Coordinates of C-alpha atoms and ligand atoms in Angstrom, one line a residue:
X21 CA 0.0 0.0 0.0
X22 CA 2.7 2.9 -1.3
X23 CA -0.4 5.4 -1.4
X24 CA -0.8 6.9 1.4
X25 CA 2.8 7.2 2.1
X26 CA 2.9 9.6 -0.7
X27 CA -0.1 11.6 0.3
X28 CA 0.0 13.1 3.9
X29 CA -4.4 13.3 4.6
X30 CA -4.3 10.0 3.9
X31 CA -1.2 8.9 5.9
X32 CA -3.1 10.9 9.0
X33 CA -6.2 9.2 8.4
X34 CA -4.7 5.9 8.3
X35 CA -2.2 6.6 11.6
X36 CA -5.6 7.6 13.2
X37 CA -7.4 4.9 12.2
X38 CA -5.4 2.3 13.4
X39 CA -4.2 3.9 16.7
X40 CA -7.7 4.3 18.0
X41 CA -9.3 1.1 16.8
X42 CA -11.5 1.7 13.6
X43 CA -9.3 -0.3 11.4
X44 CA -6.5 -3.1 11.3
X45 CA -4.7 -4.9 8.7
X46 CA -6.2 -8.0 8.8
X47 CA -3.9 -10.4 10.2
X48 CA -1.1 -8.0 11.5
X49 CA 0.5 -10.0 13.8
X50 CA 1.4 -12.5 10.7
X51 CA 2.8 -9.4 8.5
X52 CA -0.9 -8.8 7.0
X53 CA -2.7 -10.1 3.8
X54 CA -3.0 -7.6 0.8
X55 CA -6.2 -6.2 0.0
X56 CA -8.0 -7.4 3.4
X57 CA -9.0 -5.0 6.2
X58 CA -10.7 -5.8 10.0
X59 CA -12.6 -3.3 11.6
X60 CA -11.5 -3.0 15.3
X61 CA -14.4 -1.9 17.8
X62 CA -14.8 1.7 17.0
X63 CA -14.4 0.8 13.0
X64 CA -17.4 -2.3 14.0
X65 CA -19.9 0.6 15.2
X66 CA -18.9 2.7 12.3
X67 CA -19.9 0.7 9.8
X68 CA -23.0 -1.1 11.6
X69 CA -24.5 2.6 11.4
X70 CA -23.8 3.0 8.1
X71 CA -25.7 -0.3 7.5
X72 CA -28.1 0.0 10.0
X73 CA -29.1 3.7 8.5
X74 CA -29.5 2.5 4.7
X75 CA -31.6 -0.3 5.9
X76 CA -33.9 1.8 7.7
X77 CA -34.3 4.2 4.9
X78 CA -34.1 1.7 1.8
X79 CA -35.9 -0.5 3.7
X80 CA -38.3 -0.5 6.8
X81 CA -38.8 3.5 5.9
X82 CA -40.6 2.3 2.4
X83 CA -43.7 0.4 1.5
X84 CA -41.8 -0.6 -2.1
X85 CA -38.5 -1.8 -1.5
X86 CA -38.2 -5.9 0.6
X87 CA -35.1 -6.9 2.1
X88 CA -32.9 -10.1 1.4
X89 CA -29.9 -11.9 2.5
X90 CA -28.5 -14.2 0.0
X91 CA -25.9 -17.0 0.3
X92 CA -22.1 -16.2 -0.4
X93 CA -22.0 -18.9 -2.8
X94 CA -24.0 -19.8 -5.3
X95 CA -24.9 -22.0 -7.5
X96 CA -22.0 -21.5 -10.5
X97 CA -24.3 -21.3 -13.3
X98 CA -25.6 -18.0 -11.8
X99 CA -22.0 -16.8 -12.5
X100 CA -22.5 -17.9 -16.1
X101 CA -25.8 -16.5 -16.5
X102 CA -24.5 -13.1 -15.4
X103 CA -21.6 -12.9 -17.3
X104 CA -19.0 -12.5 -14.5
X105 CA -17.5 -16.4 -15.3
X106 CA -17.0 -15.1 -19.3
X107 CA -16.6 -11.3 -18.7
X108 CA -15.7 -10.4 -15.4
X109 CA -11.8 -9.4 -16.5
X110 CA -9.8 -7.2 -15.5
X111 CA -6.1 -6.6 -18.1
X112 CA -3.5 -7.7 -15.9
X113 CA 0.3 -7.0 -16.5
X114 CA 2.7 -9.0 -15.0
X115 CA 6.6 -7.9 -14.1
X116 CA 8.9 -10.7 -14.7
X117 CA 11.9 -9.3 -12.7
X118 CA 9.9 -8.0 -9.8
X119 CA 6.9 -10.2 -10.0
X120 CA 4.8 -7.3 -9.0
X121 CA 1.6 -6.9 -10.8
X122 CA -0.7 -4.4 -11.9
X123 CA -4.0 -3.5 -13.7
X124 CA -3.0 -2.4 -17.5
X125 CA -5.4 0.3 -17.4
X126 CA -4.2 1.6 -14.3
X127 CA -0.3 1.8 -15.6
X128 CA 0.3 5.0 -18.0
X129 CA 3.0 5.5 -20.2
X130 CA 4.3 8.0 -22.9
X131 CA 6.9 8.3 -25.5
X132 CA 9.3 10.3 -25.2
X133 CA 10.5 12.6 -28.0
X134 CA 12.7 15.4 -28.5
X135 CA 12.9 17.7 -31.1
X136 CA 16.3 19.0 -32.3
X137 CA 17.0 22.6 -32.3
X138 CA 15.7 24.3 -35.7
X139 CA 13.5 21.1 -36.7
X140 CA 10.1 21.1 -36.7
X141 CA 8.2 18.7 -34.1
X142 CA 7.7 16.1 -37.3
X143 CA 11.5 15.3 -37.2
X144 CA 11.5 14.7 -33.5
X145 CA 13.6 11.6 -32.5
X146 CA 12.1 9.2 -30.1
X147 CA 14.6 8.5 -27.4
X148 CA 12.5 5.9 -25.0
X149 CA 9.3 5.4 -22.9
X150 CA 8.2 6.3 -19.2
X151 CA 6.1 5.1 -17.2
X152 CA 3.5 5.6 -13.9
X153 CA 1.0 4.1 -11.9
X154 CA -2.5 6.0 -11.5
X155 CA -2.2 8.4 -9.7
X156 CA -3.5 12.2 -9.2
X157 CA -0.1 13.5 -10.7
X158 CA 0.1 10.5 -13.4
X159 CA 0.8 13.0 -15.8
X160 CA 3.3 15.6 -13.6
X161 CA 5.1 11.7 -12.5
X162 CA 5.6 11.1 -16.4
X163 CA 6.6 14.6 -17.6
X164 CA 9.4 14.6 -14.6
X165 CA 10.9 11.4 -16.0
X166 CA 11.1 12.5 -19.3
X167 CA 12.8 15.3 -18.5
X168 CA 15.6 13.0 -16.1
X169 CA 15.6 10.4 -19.5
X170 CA 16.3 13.4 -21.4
X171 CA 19.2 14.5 -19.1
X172 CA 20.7 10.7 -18.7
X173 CA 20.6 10.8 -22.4
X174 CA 22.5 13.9 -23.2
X175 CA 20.3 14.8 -26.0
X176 CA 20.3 18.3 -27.3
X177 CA 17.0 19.3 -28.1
X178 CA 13.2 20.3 -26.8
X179 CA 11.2 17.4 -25.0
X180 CA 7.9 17.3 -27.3
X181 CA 4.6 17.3 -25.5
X182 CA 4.2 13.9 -24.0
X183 CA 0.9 11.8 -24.5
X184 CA 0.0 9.3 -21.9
X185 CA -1.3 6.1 -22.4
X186 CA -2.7 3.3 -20.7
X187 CA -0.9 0.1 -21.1
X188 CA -3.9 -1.7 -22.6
X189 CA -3.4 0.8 -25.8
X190 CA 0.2 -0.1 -26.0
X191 CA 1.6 -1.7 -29.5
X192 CA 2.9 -4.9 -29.5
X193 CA 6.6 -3.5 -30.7
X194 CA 6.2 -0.9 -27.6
X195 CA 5.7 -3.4 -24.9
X196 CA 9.6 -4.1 -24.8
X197 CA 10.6 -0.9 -24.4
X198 CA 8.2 0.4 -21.7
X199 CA 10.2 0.3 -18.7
X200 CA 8.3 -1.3 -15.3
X201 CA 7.3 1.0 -12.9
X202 CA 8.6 -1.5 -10.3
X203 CA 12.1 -1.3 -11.7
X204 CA 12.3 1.7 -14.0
X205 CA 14.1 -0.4 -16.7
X206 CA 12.2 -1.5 -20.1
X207 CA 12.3 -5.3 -21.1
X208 CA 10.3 -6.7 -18.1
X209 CA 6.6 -6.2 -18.7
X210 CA 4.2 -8.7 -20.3
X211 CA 1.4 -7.9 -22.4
X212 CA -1.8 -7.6 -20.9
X213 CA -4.1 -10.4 -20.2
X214 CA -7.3 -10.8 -18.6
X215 CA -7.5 -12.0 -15.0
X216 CA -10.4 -13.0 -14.0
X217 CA -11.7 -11.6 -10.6
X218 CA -13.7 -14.1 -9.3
X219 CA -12.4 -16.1 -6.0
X220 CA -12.9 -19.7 -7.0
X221 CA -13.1 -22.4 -4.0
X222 CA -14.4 -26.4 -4.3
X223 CA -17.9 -28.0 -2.9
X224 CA -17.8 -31.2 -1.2
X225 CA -14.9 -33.3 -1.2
X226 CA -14.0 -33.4 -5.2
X227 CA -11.5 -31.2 -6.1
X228 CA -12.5 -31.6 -9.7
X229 CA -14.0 -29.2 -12.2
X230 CA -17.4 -30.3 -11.2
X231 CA -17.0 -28.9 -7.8
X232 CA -15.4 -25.4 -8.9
X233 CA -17.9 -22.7 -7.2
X234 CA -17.0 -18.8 -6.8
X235 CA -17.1 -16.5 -3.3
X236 CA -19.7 -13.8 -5.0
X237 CA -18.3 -10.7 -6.5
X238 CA -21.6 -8.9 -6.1
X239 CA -25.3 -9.0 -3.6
X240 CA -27.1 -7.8 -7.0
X241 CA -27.1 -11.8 -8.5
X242 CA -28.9 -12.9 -5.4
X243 CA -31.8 -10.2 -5.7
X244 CA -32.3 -11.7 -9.5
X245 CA -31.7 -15.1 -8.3
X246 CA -34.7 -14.6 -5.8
X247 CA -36.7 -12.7 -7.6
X248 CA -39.5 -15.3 -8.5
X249 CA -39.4 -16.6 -4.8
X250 CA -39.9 -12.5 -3.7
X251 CA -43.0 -12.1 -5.9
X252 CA -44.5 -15.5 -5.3
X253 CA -44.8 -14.4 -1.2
X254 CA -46.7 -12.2 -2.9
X255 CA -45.8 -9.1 -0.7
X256 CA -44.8 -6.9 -3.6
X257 CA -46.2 -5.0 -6.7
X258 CA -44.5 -3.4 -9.9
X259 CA -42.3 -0.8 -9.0
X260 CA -40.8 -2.6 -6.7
X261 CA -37.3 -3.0 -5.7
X262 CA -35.3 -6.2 -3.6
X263 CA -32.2 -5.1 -1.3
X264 CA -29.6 -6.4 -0.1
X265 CA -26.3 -6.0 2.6
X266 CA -23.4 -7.9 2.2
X267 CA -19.9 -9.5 2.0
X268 CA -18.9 -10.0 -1.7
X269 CA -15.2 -10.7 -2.6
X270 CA -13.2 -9.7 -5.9
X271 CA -9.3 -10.7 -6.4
X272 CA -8.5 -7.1 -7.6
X273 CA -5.1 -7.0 -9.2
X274 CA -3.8 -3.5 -7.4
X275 CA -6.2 -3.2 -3.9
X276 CA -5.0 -0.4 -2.9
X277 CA -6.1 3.0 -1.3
X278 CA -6.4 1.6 2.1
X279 CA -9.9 0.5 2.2
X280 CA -11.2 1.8 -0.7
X281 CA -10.2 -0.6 -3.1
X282 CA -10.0 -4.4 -1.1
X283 CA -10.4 -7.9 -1.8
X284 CA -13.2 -8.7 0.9
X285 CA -15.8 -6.0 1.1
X286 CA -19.5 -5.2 2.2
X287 CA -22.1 -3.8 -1.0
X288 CA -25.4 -2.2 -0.2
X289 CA -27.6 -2.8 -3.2
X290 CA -30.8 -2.2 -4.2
X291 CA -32.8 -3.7 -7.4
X292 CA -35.6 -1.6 -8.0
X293 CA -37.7 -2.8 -10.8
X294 CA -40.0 -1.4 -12.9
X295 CA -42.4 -2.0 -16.0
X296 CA -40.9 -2.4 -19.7
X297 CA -43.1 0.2 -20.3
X298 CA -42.2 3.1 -17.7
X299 CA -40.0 5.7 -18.3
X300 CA -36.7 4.4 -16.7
X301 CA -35.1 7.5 -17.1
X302 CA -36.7 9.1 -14.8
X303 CA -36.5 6.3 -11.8
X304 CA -32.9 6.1 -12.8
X305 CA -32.4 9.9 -12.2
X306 CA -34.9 9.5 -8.9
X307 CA -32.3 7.0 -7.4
X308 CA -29.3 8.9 -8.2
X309 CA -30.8 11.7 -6.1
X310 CA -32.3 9.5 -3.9
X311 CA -28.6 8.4 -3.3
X312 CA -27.1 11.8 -3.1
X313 CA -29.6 12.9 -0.6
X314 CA -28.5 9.9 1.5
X315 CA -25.0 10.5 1.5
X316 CA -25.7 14.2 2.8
X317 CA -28.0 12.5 5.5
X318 CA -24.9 10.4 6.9
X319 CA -22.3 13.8 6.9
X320 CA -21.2 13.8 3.3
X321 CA -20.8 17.0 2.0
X322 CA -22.4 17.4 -0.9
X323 CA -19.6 19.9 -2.4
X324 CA -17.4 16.5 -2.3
X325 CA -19.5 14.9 -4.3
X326 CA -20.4 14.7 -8.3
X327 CA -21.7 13.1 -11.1
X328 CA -19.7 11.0 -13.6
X329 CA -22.1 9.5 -16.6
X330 CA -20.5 6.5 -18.3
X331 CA -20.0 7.1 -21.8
X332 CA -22.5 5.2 -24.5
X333 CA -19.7 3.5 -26.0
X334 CA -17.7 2.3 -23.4
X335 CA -21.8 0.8 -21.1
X336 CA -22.4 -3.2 -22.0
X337 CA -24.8 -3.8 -24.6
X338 CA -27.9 -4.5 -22.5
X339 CA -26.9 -1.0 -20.2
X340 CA -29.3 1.8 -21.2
X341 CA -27.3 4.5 -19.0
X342 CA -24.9 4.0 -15.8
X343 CA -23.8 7.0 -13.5
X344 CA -21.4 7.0 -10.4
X345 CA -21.9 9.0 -7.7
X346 CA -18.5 9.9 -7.3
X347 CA -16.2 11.8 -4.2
X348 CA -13.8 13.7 -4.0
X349 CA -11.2 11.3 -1.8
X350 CA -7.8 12.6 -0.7
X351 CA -6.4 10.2 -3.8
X352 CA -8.8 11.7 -6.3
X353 CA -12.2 11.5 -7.4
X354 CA -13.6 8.4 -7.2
X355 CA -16.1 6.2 -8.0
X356 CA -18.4 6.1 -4.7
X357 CA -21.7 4.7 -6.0
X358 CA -23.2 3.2 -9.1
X359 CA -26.5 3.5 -10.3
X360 CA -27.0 1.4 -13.4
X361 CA -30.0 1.2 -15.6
X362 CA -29.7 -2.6 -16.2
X363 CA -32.5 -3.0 -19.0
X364 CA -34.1 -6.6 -18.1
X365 CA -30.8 -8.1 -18.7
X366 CA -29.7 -9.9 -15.8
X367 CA -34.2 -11.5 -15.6
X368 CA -33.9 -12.4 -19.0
X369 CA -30.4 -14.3 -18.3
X370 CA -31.4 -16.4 -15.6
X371 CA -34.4 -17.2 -17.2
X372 CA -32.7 -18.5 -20.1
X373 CA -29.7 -20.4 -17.9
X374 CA -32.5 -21.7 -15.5
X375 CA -35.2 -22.7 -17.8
X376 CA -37.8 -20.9 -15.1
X377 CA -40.0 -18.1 -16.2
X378 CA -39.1 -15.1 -14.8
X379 CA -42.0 -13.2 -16.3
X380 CA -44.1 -10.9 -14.0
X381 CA -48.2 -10.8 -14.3
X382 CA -49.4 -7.3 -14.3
X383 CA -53.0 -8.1 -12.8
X384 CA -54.3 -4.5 -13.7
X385 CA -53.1 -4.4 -17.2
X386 CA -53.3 -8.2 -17.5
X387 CA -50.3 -8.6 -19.4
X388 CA -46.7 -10.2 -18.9
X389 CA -43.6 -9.3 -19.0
X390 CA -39.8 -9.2 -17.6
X391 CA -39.6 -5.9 -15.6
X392 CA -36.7 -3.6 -16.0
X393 CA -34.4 -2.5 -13.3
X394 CA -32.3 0.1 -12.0
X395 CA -29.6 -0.8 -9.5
X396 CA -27.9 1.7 -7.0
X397 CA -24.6 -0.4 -5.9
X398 CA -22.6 0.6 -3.4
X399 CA -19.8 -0.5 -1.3
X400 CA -19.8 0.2 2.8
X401 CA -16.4 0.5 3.3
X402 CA -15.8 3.4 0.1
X403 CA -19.0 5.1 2.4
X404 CA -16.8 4.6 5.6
X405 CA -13.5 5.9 3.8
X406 CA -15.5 9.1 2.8
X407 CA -17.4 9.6 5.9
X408 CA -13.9 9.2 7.2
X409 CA -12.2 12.0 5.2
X410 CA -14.9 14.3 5.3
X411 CA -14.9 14.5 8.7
X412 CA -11.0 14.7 9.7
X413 CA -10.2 18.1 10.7
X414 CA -7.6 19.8 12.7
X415 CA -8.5 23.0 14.7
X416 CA -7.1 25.0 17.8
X417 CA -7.8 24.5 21.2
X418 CA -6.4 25.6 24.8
X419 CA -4.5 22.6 26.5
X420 CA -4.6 22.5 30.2
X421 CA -2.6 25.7 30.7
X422 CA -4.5 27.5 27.9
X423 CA -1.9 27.4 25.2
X424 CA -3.1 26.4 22.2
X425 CA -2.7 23.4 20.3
X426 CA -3.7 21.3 17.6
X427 CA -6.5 19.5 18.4
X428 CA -7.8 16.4 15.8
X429 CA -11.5 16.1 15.7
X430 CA -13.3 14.0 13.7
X431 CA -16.5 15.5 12.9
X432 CA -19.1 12.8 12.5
X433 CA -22.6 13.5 12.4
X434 CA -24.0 12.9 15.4
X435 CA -26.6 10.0 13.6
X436 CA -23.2 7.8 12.7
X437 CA -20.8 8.7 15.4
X438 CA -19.7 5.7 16.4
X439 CA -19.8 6.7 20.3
X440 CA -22.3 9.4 20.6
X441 CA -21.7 10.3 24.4
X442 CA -19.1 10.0 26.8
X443 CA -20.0 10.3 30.5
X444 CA -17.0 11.5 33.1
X445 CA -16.8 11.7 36.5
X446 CA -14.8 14.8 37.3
X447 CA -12.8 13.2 39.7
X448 CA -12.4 9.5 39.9
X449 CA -11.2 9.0 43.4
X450 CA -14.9 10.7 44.3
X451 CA -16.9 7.5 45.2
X452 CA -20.2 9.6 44.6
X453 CA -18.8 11.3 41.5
X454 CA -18.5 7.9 40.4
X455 CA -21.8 6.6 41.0
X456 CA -23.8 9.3 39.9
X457 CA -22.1 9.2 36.2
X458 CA -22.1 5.3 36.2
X459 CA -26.4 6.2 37.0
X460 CA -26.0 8.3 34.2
X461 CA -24.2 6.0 31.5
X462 CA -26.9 3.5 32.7
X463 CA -29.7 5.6 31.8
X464 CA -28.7 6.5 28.4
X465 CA -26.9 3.0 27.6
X466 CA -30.2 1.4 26.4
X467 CA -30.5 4.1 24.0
X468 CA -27.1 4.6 22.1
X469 CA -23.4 3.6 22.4
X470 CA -22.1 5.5 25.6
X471 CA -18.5 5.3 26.5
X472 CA -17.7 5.9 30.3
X473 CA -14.3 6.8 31.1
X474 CA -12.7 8.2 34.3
X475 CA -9.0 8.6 33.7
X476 CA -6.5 11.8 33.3
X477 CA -7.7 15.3 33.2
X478 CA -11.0 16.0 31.9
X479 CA -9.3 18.4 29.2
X480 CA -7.4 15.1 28.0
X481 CA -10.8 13.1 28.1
X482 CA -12.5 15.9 25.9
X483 CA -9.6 15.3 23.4
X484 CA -10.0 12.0 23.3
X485 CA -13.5 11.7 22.3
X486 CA -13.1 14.6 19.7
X487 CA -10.1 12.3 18.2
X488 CA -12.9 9.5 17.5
X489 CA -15.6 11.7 17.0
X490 CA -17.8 11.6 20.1
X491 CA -20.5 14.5 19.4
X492 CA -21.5 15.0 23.3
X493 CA -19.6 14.7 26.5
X494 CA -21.4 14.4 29.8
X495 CA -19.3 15.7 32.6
X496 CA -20.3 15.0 36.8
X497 CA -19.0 17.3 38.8
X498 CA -19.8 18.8 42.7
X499 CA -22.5 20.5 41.3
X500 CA -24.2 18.0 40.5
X501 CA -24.5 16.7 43.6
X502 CA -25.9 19.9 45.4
X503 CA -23.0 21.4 46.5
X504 CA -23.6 24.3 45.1
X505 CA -26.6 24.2 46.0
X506 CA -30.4 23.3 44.7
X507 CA -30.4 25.4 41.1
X508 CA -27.7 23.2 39.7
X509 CA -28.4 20.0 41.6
X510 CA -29.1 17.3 39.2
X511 CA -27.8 18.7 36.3
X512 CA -24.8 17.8 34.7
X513 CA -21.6 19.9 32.0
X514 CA -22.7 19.3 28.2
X515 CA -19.7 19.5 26.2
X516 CA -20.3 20.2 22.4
X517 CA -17.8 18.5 20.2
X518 CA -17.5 21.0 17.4
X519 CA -18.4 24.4 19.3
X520 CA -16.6 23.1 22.3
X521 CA -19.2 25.2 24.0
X522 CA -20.1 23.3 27.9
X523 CA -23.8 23.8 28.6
X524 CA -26.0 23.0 32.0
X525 CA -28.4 20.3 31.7
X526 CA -30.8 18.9 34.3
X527 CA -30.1 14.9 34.2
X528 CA -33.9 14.2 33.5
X529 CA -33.9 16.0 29.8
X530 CA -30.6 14.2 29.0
X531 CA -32.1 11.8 27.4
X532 CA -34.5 13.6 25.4
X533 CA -31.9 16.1 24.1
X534 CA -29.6 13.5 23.0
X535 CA -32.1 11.8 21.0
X536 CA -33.1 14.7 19.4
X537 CA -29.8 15.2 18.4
X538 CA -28.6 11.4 17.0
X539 CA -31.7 10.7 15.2
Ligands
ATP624 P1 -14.4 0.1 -9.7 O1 -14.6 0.6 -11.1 O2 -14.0 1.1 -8.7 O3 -13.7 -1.2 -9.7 P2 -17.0 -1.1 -10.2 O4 -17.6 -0.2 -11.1 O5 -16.4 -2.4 -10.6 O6 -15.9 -0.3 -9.2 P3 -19.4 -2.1 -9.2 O7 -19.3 -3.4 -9.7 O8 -20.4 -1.1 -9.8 O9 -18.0 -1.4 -9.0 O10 -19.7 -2.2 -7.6 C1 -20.6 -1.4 -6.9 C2 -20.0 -0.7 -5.8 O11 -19.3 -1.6 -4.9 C3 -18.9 0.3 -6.1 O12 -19.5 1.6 -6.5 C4 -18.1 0.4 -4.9 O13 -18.7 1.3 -3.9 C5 -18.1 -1.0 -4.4 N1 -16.9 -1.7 -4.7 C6 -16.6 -2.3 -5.9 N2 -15.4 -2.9 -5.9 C7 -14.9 -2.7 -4.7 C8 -13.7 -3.0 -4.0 N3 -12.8 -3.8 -4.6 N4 -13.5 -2.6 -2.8 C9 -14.4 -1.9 -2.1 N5 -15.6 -1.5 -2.7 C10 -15.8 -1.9 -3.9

C-alpha cells in the first residue's frame, strides 16, 4: 500500500485509524494479507450505522422496497448467466523481474520525443518510454521522467509534448521498451491479459472441475436469483425494488487506497424494478438523487460529491445509461456509487440459464412481461472511507494551561458517530462522583453507544472523544450533587464536540436532548 505514504491526509487518516481502533490490517501480527481489512471496535460501530441507516431508509422506511440476505455462494451457473464467469476481467500486466503486478489500465506510459534545435516537431527523435502508476499527478510523474531520461541521455534538443497512455493501448513493438514501474528499466513487462476476478473455491470433497464454485463478487445476483421466490410471497407490486447487505469478494489486481479498493468488502444494493413500459429515465435519475440525498444525511458534503455519466460507448450492450456517484477522496475523485439502468438483462439471463420463467403478471393491465431494473450499488467500506475524510479536521484548542494546540476532531454527524456520548466523573477518586455518572451511563446506555471513562484530566478526556468523533460529552461534577446548592443539583456539563461550547443540563432532559440530536 505505497499510497498513502505519498499523500499526507491520507497517511493521517490511516495513523488515526489504526491507533484508536477503527481499522486493522487483517492479520497484522502475521505481516498482514494484501487487499484485506478488520474493523476494530470503534471501526465495528462505524460501519453497523452505516448499515443500519440504509436499511432503515431503503428498507423499513418504504412500502416498495423488501429486504434479502442471500448466500455467499452460489450455484456457479448464476455466475455464467451473469456474465461475471466469461466477462468479469480485469487486463493484468505481469513484471517478470519483480513479480509485481498491476492493472494495465491503471499503468500509464508516454513516449518520449525530442525535437532537435531548428527542426520542426515532425522530425522529433524518439529517445525511450516512461512510465506511472494511477495516480493524481500520473501526468506531472511522467513529464518529470522524461525530463531525467532526457538529461541521462544527453540529447540536445526540446522534450515534445508527451501523450500518456494506458498500457492496454500499448503496441505490441512498444511493450519491450516500456520500462516497469517497479524497476524503471524496459524489457520486463508482459502484455496484458485478462485476469479474471472471481475467487474460486471447491464444494464437497472433489477437487475436480465439477466442484469449482465462486465466493460472490456482487449481492445484485442474489436479488435476481430470488426474484420469483420475492413475488410468489406475494408481498410486492411493480415498481418494486429487492435489497440487499453484504460480504462479496473480488481478487483485484492492485487493492489499494487503504480501504477503498480491497479484496473482501461489504455492497449495499438495491434492485428496484420497474415495467418495460415506464420511463426508466426518470426512476434512474430519482435514485441517483435519492442516493445523493443519503449520503448528505450520513455527513457527506455534498460539495465532495459529483456526477460521472458513463459514456454510451464504453456501457455493455444490454446498459441503457450508468452514473457514479463519485467523491472527492484525498487520492482523487472516485467512484463512490453506481447506479445502473440494467434493462431486463440480468431477468432475462437467468431465465434462459434456469429454464424458469421469470415473467411478472401485471393483474391490472393483465399482461406479462420481464420488468426492468435500476440498481444503485454501493460498497460500505468506500462510504466509511468518505465519511472518514470528510470528517478529519484539525483546529485550535487551549491545552490545560490555555496554550493552544492542535487539536484532531473528527466531525461525524451525530446520527453515525460511532460513540455518541461519553459520561465522566470529574474526579475518579470521588466514590459519589463515580456513581452518579455510572447512573448516568446506565440511563442512556439502552439508547445509544455510551463510552464511560474516568482517567487523566477532563481536558485530556474531551480530546479523546473529539479524536474518534464523540458528538457530546457528559461531565459529573460537585455540582451536581448539590453542593452548590439546589439550582444546579441534578444537572450535569454538556460539552459540544465541534463548538466546544459546555452547557448546564438537568439529568432528566438528558435523554431527550440526545435523542433529538442522534436521530
Ligand atoms: P471500480 O470501477 O472502482 O472497480 P466497479 O464499477 O467495478 O468499481 P461495481 O461493480 O459497480 O464497481 O460495484 C458497486 C460498488 O461496490 C462500487 O460503487 C463500490 O462502492 C463498491 N466496490 C466495488 N469494488 C470494490 C472493491 N474492490 N473494494 C471496495 N468496494 C468496492
Amino acid at each position: 500500500m505505497s499510497e498513502p505514504k505519498d499523500n499526507p491526509l491520507m497517511e493521517k487518516i490511516v495513523s488515526l485509524c489504526k491507533r484508536r481502533g477503527f481499522i486493522f490490517q487483517s492479520s497484522e501480527i502475521y505481516g498482514g494479507i494484501n487487499g484485506f481489512w478488520d474493523y476494530g471496535p470503534l471501526g465495528a460501530e462505524l460501519r453497523r450505522n452505516i448499515r443500519d441507516r440504509w436499511w432503515n431508509d431503503m428498507v423499513r422506511n418504504r412500502d416498495d422496497v423488501v429486504g434479502i440476505e442471500s448466500s455467499i455462494i452460489m450455484h456457479p451457473k448464476v455466475w455464467e448467466a451473469s456474465g461475471h464467469v466469461a466477462g468479469f476481467n480485469d487486463p493484468m500486466v505481469d513484471c517478470k523481474v519483480s513479480k509485481q503486478r498491476f492493472r494495465a489500465d491503471q499503468l500509464f506510459f508516454a513516449r518520449v520525443d525530442v525535437i532537435a534545435e531548428q527542426a520542426d516537431a515532425a522530425n522529433a527523435q524518439t529517445i525511450g518510454y516512461v512510465s506511472a502508476l494511477e495516480s493524481e499527478q500520473t501526468e506531472g510523474e511522467l513529464q518529470e521522467k522524461a525530463l531525467e531520461l532526457k538529461r541521462k541521455k544527453a540529447v540536445r534538443g526540446q522534450l515534445a509534448p508527451i501523450a500518456p497512455l494506458d498500457f492496454t493501448q500499448a503496441k505490441p513493438e512498444e511493450i519491450p521498451l516500456i520500462p516497469s514501474p517497479a524497476t524503471g528499466e524496459p524489457g520486463s513487462l508482459t502484455p496484458p491479459r485478462a485476469f479474471n476476478m472471481m475467487l474460486q473455491t471447491y464444494i464437497g470433497a472433489l477437487r475436480d472441475e465439477s466442484a469449482v464454485a465462486y465466493l460472490r463478487p456482487e449481492t445484485a445476483q442474489g436479488m435476481f436469483a430470488d426474484f420469483k421466490a420475492v413475488v410468489d410471497t406475494g408481498r410486492v407490486k411493480i415498481p418494486f425494488g429487492i435489497a440487499q447487505i453484504g460480504k462479496s469478494f473480488r481478487n483485484e489486481i492492485t487493492p489499494r487506497n487503504f480501504i477503498f479498493r480491497s479484496r473482501e468488502f461489504e455492497q449495499m444494493e438495491m434492485e428496484y424494478f420497474i415495467s418495460d413500459e415506464d420511463d426508466w429515465a426518470k426512476w434512474h435519475r430519482h435514485w441517483i438523487d435519492w442516493c445523493r440525498d443519503w449520503l448528505v444525511s450520513v455527513g457527506i458534503p455534498a460539495a465532495q460529491l459529483s456526477e460521472y455519466n458513463h459514456p454510451k460507448e464504453k456501457l455493455s450492450h444490454y446498459s441503457r445509461g450508468t452514473t457514479d456517484i463519485m467523491f472527492n477522496y484525498p487520492f482523487g475523485v472516485q467512484e463512490l456509487w453506481g447506479i445502473a439502468a440494467r434493462g431486463n438483462y440480468d431477468l432475462s439471463q437467468h431465465a434462459k440459464f434456469s429454464g424458469v420463467s421469470l415473467e411478472y403478471f401485471d393483474e391490472t393491465a393483465k399482461r406479462k412481461y420481464v420488468p426492468h431494473v435500476i440498481e444503485p450499488a454501493v460498497g460500505v467500506d468506500r462510504i466509511l472511507l468518505a465519511i472518514l475524510c470528510s470528517a478529519y479536521c484539525e483546529d485550535e484548542a487551549p491545552d490545560e494551561k490555555g496554550k493552544m494546540e492542535t487539536r484532531v476532531v473528527l466531525r461525524f454527524a451525530p446520527r453515525i458517530a460511532p460513540i455518541k456520548v461519553a459520561v465522566f466523573p470529574l474526579l475518579k477518586n470521588k466514590p459519589e462522583l463515580v456513581a452518579r455518572a455510572k447512573a448516568v451511563r446506565d440511563l442512556l446506555r439502552p439508547h445509544m453507544n455510551v463510552f464511560y471513562d474516568e482517567a487523566g484530566a477532563i481536558g485530556r478526556r474531551y480530546r479523546r472523544q473529539d479524536e474518534v468523533g464523540t458528538p457530546f460529552c457528559v461531565t459529573i461534577d460537585f455540582d451536581t450533587l448539590g453542593e452548590k446548592g439546589d439550582d444546579l443539583k441534578d444537572t450535569v456539563t454538556l460539552r459540544d464536540r465541534d463548538t466546544m461550547k459546555q452547557d448546564r443540563l438537568k439529568i432528566s432532559e438528558l435523554l431527550a436532548f440526545l435523542l433529538s440530536k442522534i436521530r
